[in-house]
XYZ file of C-alpha atoms in Angstrom:
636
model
C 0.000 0.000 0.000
C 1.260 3.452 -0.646
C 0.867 6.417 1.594
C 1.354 9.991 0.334
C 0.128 13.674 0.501
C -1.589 15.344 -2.167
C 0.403 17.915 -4.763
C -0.480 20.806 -2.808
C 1.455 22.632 -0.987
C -1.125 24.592 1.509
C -3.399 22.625 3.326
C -6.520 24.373 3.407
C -7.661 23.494 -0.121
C -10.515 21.323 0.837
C -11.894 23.999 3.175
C -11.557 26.607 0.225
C -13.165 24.075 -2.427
C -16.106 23.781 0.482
C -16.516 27.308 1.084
C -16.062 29.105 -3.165
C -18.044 26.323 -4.107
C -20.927 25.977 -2.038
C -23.583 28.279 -3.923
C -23.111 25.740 -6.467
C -22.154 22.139 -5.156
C -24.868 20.176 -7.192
C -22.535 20.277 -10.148
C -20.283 17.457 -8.632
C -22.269 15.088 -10.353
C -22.326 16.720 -13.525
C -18.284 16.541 -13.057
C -17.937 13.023 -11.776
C -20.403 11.980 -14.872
C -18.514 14.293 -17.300
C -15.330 12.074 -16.567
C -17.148 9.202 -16.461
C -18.351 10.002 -20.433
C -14.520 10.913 -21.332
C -13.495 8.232 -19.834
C -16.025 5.781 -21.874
C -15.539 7.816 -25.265
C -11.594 7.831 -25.188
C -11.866 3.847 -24.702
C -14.038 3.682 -27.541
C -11.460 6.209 -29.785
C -8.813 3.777 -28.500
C -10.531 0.473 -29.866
C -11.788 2.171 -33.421
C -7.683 2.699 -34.172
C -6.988 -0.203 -32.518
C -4.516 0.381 -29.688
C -6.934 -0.638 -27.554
C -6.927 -4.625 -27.737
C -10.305 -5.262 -25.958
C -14.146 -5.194 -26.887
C -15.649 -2.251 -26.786
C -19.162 -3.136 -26.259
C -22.513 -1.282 -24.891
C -20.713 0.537 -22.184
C -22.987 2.286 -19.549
C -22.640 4.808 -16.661
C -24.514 3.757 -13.053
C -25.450 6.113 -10.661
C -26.467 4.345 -7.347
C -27.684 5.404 -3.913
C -26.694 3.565 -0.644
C -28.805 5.411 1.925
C -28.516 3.412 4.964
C -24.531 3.562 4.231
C -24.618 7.437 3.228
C -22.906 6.450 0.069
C -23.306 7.621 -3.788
C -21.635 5.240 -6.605
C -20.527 6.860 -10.233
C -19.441 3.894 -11.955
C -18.239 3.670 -15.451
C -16.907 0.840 -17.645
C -14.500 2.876 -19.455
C -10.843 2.661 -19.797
C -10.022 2.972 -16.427
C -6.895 3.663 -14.614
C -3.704 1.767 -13.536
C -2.203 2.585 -9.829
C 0.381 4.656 -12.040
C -2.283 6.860 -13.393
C -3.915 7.377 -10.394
C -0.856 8.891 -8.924
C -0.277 10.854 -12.007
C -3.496 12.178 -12.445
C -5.519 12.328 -9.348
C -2.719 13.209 -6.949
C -0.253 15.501 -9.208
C -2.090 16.831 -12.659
C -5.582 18.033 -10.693
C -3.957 20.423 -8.447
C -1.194 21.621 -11.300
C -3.724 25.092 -10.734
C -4.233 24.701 -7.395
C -1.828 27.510 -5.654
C -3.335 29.944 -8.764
C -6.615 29.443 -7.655
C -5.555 30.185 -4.094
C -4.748 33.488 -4.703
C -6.826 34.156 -7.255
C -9.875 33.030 -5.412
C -9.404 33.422 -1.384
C -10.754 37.178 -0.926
C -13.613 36.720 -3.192
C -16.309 33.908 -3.660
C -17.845 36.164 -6.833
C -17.109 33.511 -9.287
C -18.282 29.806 -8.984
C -16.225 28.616 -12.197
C -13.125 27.450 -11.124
C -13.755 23.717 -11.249
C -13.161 22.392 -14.969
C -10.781 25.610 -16.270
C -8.113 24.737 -12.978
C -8.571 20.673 -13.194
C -10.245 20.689 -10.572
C -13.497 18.483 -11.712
C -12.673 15.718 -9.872
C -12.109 17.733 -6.534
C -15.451 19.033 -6.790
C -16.639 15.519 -5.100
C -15.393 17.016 -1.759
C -18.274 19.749 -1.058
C -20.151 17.033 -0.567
C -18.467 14.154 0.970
C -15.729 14.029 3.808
C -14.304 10.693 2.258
C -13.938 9.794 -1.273
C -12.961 6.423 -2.782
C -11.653 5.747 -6.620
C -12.136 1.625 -7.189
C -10.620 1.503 -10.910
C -9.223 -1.088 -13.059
C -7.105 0.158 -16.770
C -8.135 -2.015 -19.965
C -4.466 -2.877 -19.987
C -3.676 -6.184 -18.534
C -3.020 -4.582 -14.818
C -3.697 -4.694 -11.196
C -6.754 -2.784 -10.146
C -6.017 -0.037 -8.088
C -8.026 1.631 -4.651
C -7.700 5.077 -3.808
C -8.713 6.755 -0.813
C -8.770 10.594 0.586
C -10.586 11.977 3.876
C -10.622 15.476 2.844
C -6.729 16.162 3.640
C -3.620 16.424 1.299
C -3.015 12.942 2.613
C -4.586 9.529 0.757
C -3.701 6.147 0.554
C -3.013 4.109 -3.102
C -3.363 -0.071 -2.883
C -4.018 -2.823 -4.918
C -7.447 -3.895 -5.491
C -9.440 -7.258 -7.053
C -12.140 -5.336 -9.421
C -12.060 -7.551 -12.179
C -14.226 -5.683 -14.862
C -12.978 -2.845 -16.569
C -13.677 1.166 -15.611
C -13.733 3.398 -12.615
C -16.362 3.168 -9.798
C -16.519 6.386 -7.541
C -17.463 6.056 -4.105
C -18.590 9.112 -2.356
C -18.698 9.307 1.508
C -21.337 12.359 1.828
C -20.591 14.444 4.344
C -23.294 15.344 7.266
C -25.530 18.296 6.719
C -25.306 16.929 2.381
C -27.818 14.145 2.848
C -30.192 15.930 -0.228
C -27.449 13.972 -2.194
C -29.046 10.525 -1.114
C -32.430 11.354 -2.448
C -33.578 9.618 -5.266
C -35.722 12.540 -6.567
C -32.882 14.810 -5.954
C -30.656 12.670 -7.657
C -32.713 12.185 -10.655
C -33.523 15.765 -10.961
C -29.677 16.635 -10.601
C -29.330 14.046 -13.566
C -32.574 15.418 -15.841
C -30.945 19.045 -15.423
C -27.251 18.129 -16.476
C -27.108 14.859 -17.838
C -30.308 14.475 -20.082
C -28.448 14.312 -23.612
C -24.928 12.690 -22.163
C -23.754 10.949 -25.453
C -23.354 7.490 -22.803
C -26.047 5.759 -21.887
C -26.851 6.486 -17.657
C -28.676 3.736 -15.634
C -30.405 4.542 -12.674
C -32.339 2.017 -10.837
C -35.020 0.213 -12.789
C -38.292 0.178 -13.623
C -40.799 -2.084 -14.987
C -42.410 -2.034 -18.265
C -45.004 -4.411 -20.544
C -43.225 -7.367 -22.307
C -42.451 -6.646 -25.945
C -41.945 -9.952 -26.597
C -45.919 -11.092 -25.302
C -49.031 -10.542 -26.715
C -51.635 -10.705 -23.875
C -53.926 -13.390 -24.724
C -58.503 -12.994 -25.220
C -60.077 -14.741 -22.487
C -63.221 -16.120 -23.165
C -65.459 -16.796 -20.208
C -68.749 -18.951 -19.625
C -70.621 -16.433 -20.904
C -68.846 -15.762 -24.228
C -67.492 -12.645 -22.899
C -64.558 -11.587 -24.250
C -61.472 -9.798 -22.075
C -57.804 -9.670 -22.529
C -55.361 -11.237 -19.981
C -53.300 -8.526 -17.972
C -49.509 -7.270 -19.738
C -46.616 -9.462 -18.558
C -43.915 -7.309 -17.056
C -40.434 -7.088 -17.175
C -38.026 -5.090 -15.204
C -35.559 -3.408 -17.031
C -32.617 -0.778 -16.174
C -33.637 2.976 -16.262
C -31.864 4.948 -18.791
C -32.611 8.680 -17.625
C -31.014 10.120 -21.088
C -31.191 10.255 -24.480
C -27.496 9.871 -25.536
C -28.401 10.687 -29.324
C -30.462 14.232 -29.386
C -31.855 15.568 -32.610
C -28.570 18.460 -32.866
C -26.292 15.609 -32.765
C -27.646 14.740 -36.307
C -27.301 16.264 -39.810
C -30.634 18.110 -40.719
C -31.258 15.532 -43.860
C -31.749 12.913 -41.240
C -34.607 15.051 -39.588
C -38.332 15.441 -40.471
C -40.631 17.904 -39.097
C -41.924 15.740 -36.439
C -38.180 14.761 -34.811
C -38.000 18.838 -34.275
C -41.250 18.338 -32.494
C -40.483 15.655 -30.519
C -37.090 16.816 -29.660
C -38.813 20.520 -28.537
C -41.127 18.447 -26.445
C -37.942 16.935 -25.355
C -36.647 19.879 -24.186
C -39.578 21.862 -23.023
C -42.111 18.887 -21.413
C -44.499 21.566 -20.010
C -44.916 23.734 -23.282
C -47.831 22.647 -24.866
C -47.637 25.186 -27.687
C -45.900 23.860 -30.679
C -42.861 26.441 -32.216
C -43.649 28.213 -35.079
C -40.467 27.031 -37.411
C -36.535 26.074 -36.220
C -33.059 26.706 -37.248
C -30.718 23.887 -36.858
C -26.849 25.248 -36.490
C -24.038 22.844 -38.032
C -20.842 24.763 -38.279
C -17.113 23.029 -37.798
C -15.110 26.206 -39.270
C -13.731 28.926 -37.693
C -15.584 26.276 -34.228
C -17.538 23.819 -33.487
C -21.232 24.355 -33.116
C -24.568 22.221 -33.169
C -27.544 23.011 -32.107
C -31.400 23.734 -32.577
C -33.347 26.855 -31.830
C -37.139 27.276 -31.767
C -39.186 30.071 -32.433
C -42.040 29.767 -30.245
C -44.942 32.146 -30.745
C -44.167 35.320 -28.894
C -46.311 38.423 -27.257
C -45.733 42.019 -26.807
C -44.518 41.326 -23.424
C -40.749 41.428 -23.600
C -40.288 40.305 -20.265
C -42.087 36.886 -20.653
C -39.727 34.222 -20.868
C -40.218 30.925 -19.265
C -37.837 28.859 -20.967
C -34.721 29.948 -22.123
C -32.202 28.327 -24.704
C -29.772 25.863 -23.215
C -25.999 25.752 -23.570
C -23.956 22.477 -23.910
C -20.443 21.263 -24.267
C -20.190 17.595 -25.790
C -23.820 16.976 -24.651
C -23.047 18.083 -20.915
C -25.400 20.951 -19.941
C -23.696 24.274 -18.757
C -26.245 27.176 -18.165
C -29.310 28.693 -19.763
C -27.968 32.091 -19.244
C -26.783 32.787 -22.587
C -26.086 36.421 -22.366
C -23.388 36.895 -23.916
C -22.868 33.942 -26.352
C -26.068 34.224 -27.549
C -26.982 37.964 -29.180
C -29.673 39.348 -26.814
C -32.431 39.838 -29.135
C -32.467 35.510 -29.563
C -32.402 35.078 -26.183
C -36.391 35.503 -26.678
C -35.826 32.069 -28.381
C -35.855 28.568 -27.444
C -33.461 25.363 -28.202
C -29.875 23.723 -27.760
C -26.210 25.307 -28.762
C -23.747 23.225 -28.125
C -19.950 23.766 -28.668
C -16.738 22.175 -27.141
C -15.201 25.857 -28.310
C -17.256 27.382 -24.717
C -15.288 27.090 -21.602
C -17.777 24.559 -19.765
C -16.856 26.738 -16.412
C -15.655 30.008 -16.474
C -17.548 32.910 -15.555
C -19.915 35.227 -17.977
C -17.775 38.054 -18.156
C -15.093 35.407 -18.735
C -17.197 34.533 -21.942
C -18.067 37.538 -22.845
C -14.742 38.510 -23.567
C -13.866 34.897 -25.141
C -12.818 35.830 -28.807
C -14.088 32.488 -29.684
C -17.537 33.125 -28.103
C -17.598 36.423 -29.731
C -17.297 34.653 -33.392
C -19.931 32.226 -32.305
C -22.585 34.938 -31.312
C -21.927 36.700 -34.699
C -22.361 33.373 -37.007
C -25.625 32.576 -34.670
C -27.127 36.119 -36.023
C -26.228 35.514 -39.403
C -27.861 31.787 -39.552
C -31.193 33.562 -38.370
C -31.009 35.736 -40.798
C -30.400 33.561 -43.670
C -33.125 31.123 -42.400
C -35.631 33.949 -41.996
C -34.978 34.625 -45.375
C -35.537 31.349 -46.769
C -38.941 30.976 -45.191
C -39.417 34.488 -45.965
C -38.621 33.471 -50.181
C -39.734 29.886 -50.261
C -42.822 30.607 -48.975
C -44.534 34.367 -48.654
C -47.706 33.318 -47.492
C -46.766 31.563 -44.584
C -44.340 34.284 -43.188
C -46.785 36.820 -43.374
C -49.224 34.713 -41.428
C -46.625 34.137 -38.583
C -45.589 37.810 -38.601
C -47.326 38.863 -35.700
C -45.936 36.413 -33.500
C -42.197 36.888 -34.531
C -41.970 40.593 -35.535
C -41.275 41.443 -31.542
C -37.507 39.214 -31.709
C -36.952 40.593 -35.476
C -37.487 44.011 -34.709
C -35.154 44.079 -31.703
C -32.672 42.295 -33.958
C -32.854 45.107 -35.952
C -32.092 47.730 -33.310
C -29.787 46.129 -31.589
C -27.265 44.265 -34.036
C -25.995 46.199 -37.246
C -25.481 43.377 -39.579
C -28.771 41.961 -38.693
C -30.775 45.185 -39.250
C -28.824 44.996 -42.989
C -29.863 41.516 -43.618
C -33.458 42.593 -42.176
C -34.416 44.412 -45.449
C -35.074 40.932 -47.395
C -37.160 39.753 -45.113
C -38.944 42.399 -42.470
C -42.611 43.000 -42.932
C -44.615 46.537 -42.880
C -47.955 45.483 -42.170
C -50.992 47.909 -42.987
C -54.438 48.627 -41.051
C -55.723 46.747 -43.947
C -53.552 43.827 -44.052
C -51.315 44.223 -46.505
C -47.553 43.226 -46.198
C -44.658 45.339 -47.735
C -41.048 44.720 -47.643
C -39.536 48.158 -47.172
C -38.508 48.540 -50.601
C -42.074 47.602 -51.497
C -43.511 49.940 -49.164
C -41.140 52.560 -50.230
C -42.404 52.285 -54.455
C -45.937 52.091 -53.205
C -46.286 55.255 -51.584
C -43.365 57.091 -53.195
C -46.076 59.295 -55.373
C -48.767 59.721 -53.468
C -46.841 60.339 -49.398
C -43.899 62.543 -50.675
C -44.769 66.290 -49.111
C -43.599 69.529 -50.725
C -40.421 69.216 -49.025
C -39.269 65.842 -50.891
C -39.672 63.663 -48.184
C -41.216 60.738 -47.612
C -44.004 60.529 -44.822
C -44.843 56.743 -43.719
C -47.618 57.393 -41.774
C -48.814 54.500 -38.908
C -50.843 53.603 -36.179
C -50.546 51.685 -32.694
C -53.955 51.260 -32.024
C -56.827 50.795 -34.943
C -60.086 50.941 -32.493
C -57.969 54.195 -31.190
C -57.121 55.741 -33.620
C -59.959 54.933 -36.317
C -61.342 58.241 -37.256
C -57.666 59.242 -37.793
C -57.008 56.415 -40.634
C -60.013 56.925 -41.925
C -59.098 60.906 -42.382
C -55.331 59.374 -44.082
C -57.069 57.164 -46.517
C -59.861 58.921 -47.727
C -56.613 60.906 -49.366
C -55.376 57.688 -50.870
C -52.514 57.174 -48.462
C -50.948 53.752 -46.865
C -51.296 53.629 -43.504
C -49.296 50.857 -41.667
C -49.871 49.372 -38.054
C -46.982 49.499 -35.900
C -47.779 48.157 -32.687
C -45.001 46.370 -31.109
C -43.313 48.056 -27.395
C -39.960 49.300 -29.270
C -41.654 50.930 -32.568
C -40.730 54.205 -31.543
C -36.710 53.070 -30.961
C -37.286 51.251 -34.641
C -38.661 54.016 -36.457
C -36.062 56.104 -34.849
C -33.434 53.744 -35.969
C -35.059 54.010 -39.367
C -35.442 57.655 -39.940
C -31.730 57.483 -39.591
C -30.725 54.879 -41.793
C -32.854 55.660 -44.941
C -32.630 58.645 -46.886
C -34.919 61.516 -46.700
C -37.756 60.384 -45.320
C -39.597 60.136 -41.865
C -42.569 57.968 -39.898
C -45.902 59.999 -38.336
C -48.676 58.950 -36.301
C -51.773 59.338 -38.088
C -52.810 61.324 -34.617
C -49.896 62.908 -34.416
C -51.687 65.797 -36.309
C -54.234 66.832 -39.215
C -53.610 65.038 -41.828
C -52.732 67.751 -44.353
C -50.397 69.028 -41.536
C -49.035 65.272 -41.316
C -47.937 65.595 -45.100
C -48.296 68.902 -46.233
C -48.351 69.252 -49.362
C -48.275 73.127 -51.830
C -51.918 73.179 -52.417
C -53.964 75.174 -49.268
C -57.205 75.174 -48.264
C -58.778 78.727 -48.193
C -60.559 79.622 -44.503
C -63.975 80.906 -44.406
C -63.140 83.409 -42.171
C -61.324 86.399 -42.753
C -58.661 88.083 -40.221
C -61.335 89.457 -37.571
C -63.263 86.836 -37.038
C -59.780 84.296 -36.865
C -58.928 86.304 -34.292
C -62.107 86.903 -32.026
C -62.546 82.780 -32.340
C -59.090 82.404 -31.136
C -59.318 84.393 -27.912
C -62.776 83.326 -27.500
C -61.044 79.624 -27.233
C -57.896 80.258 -25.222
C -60.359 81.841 -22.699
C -62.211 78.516 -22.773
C -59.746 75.841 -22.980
C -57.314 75.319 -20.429
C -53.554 76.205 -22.123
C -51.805 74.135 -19.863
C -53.371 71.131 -21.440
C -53.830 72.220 -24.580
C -52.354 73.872 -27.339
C -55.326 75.463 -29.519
C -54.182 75.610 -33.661
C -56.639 76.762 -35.876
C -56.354 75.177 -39.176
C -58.458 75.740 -42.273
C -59.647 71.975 -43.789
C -62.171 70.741 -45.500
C -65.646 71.348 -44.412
C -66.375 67.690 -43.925
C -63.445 67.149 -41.994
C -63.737 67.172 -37.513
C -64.281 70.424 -35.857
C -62.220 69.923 -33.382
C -59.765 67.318 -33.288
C -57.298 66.593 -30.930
C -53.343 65.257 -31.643
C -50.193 64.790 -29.756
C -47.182 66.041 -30.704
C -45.221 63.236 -33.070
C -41.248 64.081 -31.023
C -42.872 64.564 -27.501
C -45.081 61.218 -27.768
C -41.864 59.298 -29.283
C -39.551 60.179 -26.549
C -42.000 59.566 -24.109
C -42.658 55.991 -25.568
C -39.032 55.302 -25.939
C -38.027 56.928 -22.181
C -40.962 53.522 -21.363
C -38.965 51.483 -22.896
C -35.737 51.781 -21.813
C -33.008 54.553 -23.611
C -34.083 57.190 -26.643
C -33.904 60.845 -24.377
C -33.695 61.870 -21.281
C -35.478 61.520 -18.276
C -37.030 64.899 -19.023
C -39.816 63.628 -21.289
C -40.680 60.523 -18.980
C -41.476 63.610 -16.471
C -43.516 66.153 -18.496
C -47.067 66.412 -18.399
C -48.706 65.138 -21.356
C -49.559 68.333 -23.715
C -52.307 67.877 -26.819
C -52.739 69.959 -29.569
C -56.283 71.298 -30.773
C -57.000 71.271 -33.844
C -59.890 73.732 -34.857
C -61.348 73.231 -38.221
C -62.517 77.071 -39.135
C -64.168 75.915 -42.331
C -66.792 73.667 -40.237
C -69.867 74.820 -39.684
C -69.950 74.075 -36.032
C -67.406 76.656 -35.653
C -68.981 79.172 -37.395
C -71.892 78.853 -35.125
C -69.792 78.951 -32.047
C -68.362 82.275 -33.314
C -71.690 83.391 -33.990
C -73.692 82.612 -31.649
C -74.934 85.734 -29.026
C -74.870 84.861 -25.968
C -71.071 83.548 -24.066
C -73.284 80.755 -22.090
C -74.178 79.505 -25.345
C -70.963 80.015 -26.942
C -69.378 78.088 -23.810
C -71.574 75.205 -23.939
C -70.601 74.368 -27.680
C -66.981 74.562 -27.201
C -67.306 72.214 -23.995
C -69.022 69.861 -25.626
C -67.184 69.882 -28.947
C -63.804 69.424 -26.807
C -65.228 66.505 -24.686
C -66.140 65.010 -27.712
C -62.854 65.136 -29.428
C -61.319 63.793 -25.648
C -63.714 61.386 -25.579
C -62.597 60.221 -29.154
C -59.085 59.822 -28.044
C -60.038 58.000 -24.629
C -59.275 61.258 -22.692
C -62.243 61.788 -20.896
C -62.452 59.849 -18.032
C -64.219 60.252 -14.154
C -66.013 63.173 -12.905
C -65.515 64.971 -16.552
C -66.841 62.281 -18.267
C -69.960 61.670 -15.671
C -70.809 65.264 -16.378
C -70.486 64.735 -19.760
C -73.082 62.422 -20.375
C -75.476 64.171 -18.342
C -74.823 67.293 -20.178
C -75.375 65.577 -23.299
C -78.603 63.706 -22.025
C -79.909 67.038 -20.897
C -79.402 68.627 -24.440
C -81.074 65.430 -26.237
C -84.241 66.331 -23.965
């Protein structure tokens, strides 16, 4: 038997593995397992080019639970290790990093990823138990070999009679760790990490019907027919599914493996995703994976399930910030690349050149799928708009070479139901929306109920008016103002809609100077100025009397300050201010101005103003309890 200390040279490193690592001590498992895998696929390397002289096999990985002994089993039946290797690389190569992460780590516990990126996997088995055993026999014709460590630098190496080949890992867990003899905790330890481990993982058994018997009819006296019960047979429990749909090349996929696999992935979703991109990349890195689009809302805060990150099938984290480009973290599905560090901190990543590369190839994929679906098949895209436009049109804001890509493929709906591409859009409109100054107006609405009369007032001239209802549309039209030439996006009740696009022909006012005048101090006596700015415009004689807008730049800023960024705080702070529009051609208004008595006179423009409020959803309370009264009492 041999007797030696650890490669260490302090001897508090257990204490320090216990104490940085504690927030996140379940991943032992995933570590013990993860070795356990590398361990069965570099046997199965070593047979393929023959150096290794023994039959490969079905090789498996066991988890078992001893509760009454406080004892948890990882065993393997991979290539093992010979008492040489042991010392080598349990006692020397695991703690090459140690003294760095010492120093690196003993005044701060901020970062959890030290185990993996310092060797230290294997260590990791020590937050939870206070003795650890390594039973392991090499597929080279030598002695098994028995390792044992109580938590100090010092362990003890012997020979050992394991016959079979691979590594069993016994750990002692420690008092106050007894979760980790749970089954349930245990199996949901191995669902969360383990589910897609390219090695088949037993745990326990279970009993299902007999493939192999085909329950017989029963007749009885009566001629009544009834089948005999299902034979069963017990069978090991395999908790993962070693070969997962981004594991395989897309020709071997139909539309119902995506399914499945989402199902997979996602058991409680019940939706089905709207389309997927599968990622298959092996130059400048390595990267496989699947990602949904599920249907999405307004709400950019909803996100129950979030995209998962793998290395070689072993689950890291489903915070993806970072390696992911945040406006597809709204998505759903698998990446998984051997190029990501499987346990170094974000910030770590988000520096990672590699991970940088990765995140820019992931946009460009979505792109070029969205505009495949986009080309191959119109009709469908359009119909799925509505529940994708929210993760395109961030895309678009937030990642340059996205927003570029964006013009093959983003959609400009109308309140009718139209669909323009914006070059489309653009040639539609060109004629008809360009105002005297050369510039193109887009006009659009939020809200159709809303903002009816409005639309109504933009197409009975002919024009396009889209609907742009999405949380960030004022950041996007923003964005878009300053990326196309000369022209600019306006609210259909942002003003009158010869003001919106004014064009050289003017509409002469039935009034002359005098009476202009006497109506205009007649309504800033009336109508509270610091609510409303009154404008008195001369339209059409059909058009509102008095109709009410918000200022296009004040609304926007406002909007965008609600959604994060676009101005100041300033506008998020100042009260909302309307304009009044007052059609002088109308006849209403020449009646106000003429009518004798001020009672009279006030009574019209009250109830002409709580009309055009009321319109815009701006009457509300006590004013708009009086209101109806008032207008009940004038019906009488």
């Amino acid at each position: 038997m041999t007797k030696g200390s650890i490669n260490v040279s302090v001897e508090n490193i257990f204490p320090l593995i216990k104490k940085f690592l504690y927030s996140d001590h379940e991943i032992f498992l995933r570590e013990l397992i993860s070795n356990a895998t590398d361990a069965t696929l570099k046997l199965k390397h070593l047979t393929n080019i023959g150096e290794a002289k023994v039959e490969y096999g079905t090789p498996q990985i066991e988890i078992k639970i001893d509760k009454d002994a406080k004892k948890l089993h990882i065993i393997d039946q991979g290539l093992g290790m010979t008492a040489e290797e042991v010392e080598k690389y349990i006692n020397q190569v695991a703690f090459s990093g140690a003294e760095e992460f010492l120093d690196k780590y003993k005044d701060s516990a901020k970062d959890s990823g030290i185990i993996g990126h310092f060797g230290l996997g294997f260590y990791s088995a020590f937050m939870v138990a206070d003795k650890v055993e390594i039973i392991t026999k090499s597929f080279k014709d030598e002695p098994a070999a028995h390792w044992t460590c109580d938590g100090s630098p010092e362990f003890t190496l012997e020979p050992n009679d394991k016959a079979e080949r691979g590594t069993e890992i016994i750990l002692h867990i420690s008092e106050g760790e007894e979760e980790f003899l749970e089954e349930s905790r245990i199996r949901e330890l191995l669902t969360k990490y383990n589910k897609f481990m390219p090695v088949p993982i037993k745990f326990g058994t279970k009993e299902i019907n007999d493939p192999e018997h085909e329950p017989a009819t029963i007749t009885d006296d009566e001629g009544k027919e009834t089948k005999e019960p299902h034979r069963k047979i017990t069978v090991d429990d395999i908790i993962n599914n070693p070969n997962p749909a981004w594991t395989k090349q897309p020709s071997e996929l139909e539309d119902e493996d995506y399914s499945n696999f989402y199902r997979e992935l996602y058991p409680m979703q019940f939706e089905e995703p709207l389309f997927n991109i599968h990622l298959n990349v092996d130059y400048p890195f390595n990267l496989t994976g699947i990602l949904y689009f599920p249907k999405m809302t307004n709400d950019l805060n909803v996100q129950k399930d979030r995209i998962q990150l793998y290395q070689n099938q072993v689950f890291v984290t489903d915070n993806v910030e970072g390696i992911v480009p945040e406006f597809l973290t709204m998505l759903r599905g698998v990446i998984d690349s051997p190029d990501i560090p499987l346990n170094v901190s974000r910030s770590y990543l988000q520096a990672d050149g590699a991970v940088k590369k990765i995140s820019s190839y992931i946009t460009r994929k979505v792109a070029d799928k969205l505009k495949s679906l986009f080309n191959n098949n119109r009709e469908d895209f359009e119909a799925k708009w509505n529940d994708i436009k929210v993760v395109i049109e961030y895309g678009m804001l937030s990642e340059e070479k996205f927003f570029e890509k964006a013009d093959a493929f983003a959609l400009y709906p109308t309140v009718d139901e139209k669909y323009f591409t914006y070059e489309e859009l653009y040639n539609k409109i060109k004629a008809n929306q360009t105002d005297k100054d050369d510039k193109l107006v887009i006009l659009y609405a939020s809200d159709k109920d809303e903002q009816h009369s409005y639309i109504e007032a933009a197409k009975a001239k002919g024009y396009e008016v889209l609907l742009l209802d999405s949380p960030i549309v004022s950041h996007l039209i923003q964005k878009l103002e300053t990326s196309k030439e000369n022209i600019s996006f306006a609210r259909v009740d942002g003003d009158h809609i010869n003001n919106l696009i004014k064009k050289d022909d003017t509409t002469i006012s039935k009034l002359d100077e005098d009476q202009t005048k006497a109506l205009d101090e007649l309504l800033k006596e009336l109508i509270p100025s610091e609510k409303f700015t009154v404008q008195l415009e001369a339209m059409d004689s059909d058009a509102s009397p008095f109709i009410i807008t918000q200022p296009e730049f004040m609304r926007r800023m406002k909007e965008m300050q609600a959604t994060g960024g676009g101005g100041m705080n300033m506008f998020g702070n100042m009260p909302e201010m309307y304009n009044l529009v007052v059609n002088t051609n109308h006849e209403l208004v020449s009646e106000i101005l003429n009518t004798k008595t001020k009672k009279k006179q006030e009574r019209l423009i009250n109830q002409s103003l709580d009309l055009a409020r009321l319109s815009q959803g701006l009457l509300k309370g006590e004013e708009l309890t009086n209101f109806i009264k008032r207008s009940y009492d004038m019906i009488k």
